[in-house]
Amino acid sequence: MSRTILVTGATGLVGTALIPRLRSYGYTVRTLTTSRPADEHTFRWNPEKRQIDQRVFENIHTIVHLAGTSIARRWTPPARRSIIDSRVLGARLLLEGALQYGLVKYITASAIGIYPQNEDGIYDESGPHGNDFPAEVVKLWEAAADEYAQHGIAVAKIRTGVVLHPSGGALKQMLLPAKLGLGSPLGSGRQIVSWIHLHDLVNIYLMAVIKADFTGVYNATAPNPVSNATLMKTLARVLRKPFFMPPVPAPLLRLVLGDMSSITLRGSAVIPRRLLNEGFTFEFPDLESALRDLLT
């Protein structure tokens, strides 16, 4: 059996942590770039122009599709198009190439933004879908993955929450004000944050690669979501900083961020029921242990 894996989004937060782990398990990992390839395992592609070096698919077994531009920016019409296209066009281009080489499995990043944003809601993988822009993105993202299944390729969709690591993502943005003793809740602070430690997320991807029956939708969130206020207060406590600032007013966030403010002012408790039922062990199931590991 081939042990060759193609990982897109290799330079992102998840990709840079996942690729060394895959190689440590003996997998040959190939990556894609829009610039000059740095080594023999990196190949050129340009999803917008539908261009890709076909050699990347030789003896391919699994694709892990992590590429996609950040949703954390103002959702202007061009930004909305870019956010969707960066996920969907790449997936379709990969499918067209891989079909000729006997691809066995396709693992795609996805997001918990597909669920309704409701502070009273608790959702597992069977939960209902929302109707806002993040939900629209995820529906199109996952629909592109379903095209692989139509060709008999095993598909896993990893619906990811807020990934915690100091080198990127939401935690990096929170650290500066928190370290200055200026951390505070956003809006009401009651909105739920469904989070995951980067190490646990990488282990989920490893499980998806290794286990043939790891297919369908999985929520990649720690089993203990918290409110935004609890997140910020816990961060201050771990950093040994004061926590006394008033909440950042919701109208101010809406003024500065536009529609995108919804992903900071709203949220839901998302539970990784399938992972728990299948025996996955979270090394960092609670927020304080996760933050202490990352920051102390």
Short mmCIF file of C-alpha atoms in Angstrom, two decimals, residues 2 24 90 92 95-96 132 160 183 194 221 258 271 294:
data_model
loop_
_atom_site.label_atom_id
_atom_site.label_comp_id
_atom_site.label_asym_id
_atom_site.label_seq_id
_atom_site.Cartn_x
_atom_site.Cartn_y
_atom_site.Cartn_z
CA SER A 2 1.25 3.46 -0.87
CA SER A 24 7.56 10.58 11.85
CA GLY A 90 -8.71 23.73 -4.93
CA ARG A 92 -12.15 20.28 -7.45
CA LEU A 95 -10.15 15.65 -7.64
CA GLU A 96 -9.65 16.02 -11.38
CA ASP A 132 -25.41 32.71 7.73
CA THR A 160 -12.83 22.39 13.47
CA GLY A 183 -7.97 41.38 28.37
CA SER A 194 -15.83 25.72 21.03
CA THR A 221 -13.52 20.47 19.33
CA GLY A 258 -18.77 44.56 9.88
CA ILE A 271 -19.51 18.52 21.05
CA LEU A 294 0.73 26.41 25.51
#
